[in-house]
Amino acid sequence: MADIFKAMFTRAALGLLFFVLVGCDGSPKVVKLEGATMGTRYNVTLLPPRGFDEKRAQKELDSLLAVFNQIASTYEPQSEVNALSAMPLNEWQDISQTLSEMLLISLEVNWLTGGAFDVTISPLVELWGFGAEQRPQQVPEASAIAAALEDTGFRHIQLDLTEPRIKLKRPVTVDLSGIAKGYGVDMVAEWLERQQVADYLVEIGGEIRAAGSSPRGDDWRVGIEKPEGFSSGVQQAIRVSGYGLATSGDYRNYFEEEGVRYSHTLDPKTGYPISHTTASVTVVAETAGYADALATGFLVLDAEKALRLAETHGLAVYVIEKGENGFVSRWSSAFEPYLD
């Protein structure tokens, strides 16, 4: 199962957040559940309620995520999201509540970011060589990019706001890599709450949701990673409880041609990779799925546009930019309370 989301994981937020626990004598019992999902790892740290069955929980959690893969994975041939491309046009088709919710979140973030987040850009991703086929990477012809743009956009999709169903006006390929890990985190968090777990931190590939208290008895602490290849240095420590977090960055997956660096992060409006100085964007929101989509969309925008939009809508956003003398961090006023 680890290969199911391998390419998806590479193109999305690549584990840019990680959590830090500080032990202390006399701390309460801590349970850790972990495993493989979406081409990466999941990690759950929780303070168990009375009667919590760790072995049963591990088994149920693995089953939950396996079912989610069958809905959201573009690398599962029979997944629900892949079936969308074969749907008849101009007819309402029922879909699962899970897929419907991810598409509705994606539509909202698409609107909020002015089209910077778009789950229909698979034709462009494949054209640039960042997709599942992993073709030799080179700059496509402008005519090919223009043709691919015609096959993308939420204008080809109609969603029912009252029932989980969809109508396609034109064949589209939907790729949920910009929201799936965050939404998966939310599913795990909601499952934990049904098990009466009040204190937990869930992490999948760097996307996080935390609630209650850490083993230290205060908020959970996480670190925003420095955008320096595969190093694990911390740019900024933050505290969070009761919210989801996600980070998107463009510095690990790219190719170079004639001395020009081409990022895997594509602008859905132009069809070309981003070329501004934003290295990563971290978002804190009520859910990890919403934070995941926002972080992906805000990464497409330059820092000025992202922070201006964050201030307008009261969103907690932290941006790391590439400067002449290293990395520079800026954040919205709503992010201030989370700084450690």
Short mmCIF file of C-alpha atoms in Angstrom, two decimals, residues 210-213 219-220 239-243 338:
data_model
loop_
_atom_site.label_atom_id
_atom_site.label_comp_id
_atom_site.label_asym_id
_atom_site.label_seq_id
_atom_site.Cartn_x
_atom_site.Cartn_y
_atom_site.Cartn_z
CA ALA A 210 -4.28 18.08 17.36
CA ALA A 211 -6.77 18.24 20.20
CA GLY A 212 -6.72 18.41 23.97
CA SER A 213 -3.41 18.34 25.79
CA ASP A 219 -0.77 22.47 23.94
CA TRP A 220 0.88 20.25 21.36
CA ARG A 239 1.72 25.52 19.67
CA VAL A 240 -1.69 24.26 18.63
CA SER A 241 -4.71 22.41 19.99
CA GLY A 242 -8.14 21.99 18.46
CA TYR A 243 -7.03 22.78 14.90
CA TYR A 338 0.30 30.00 17.53
#
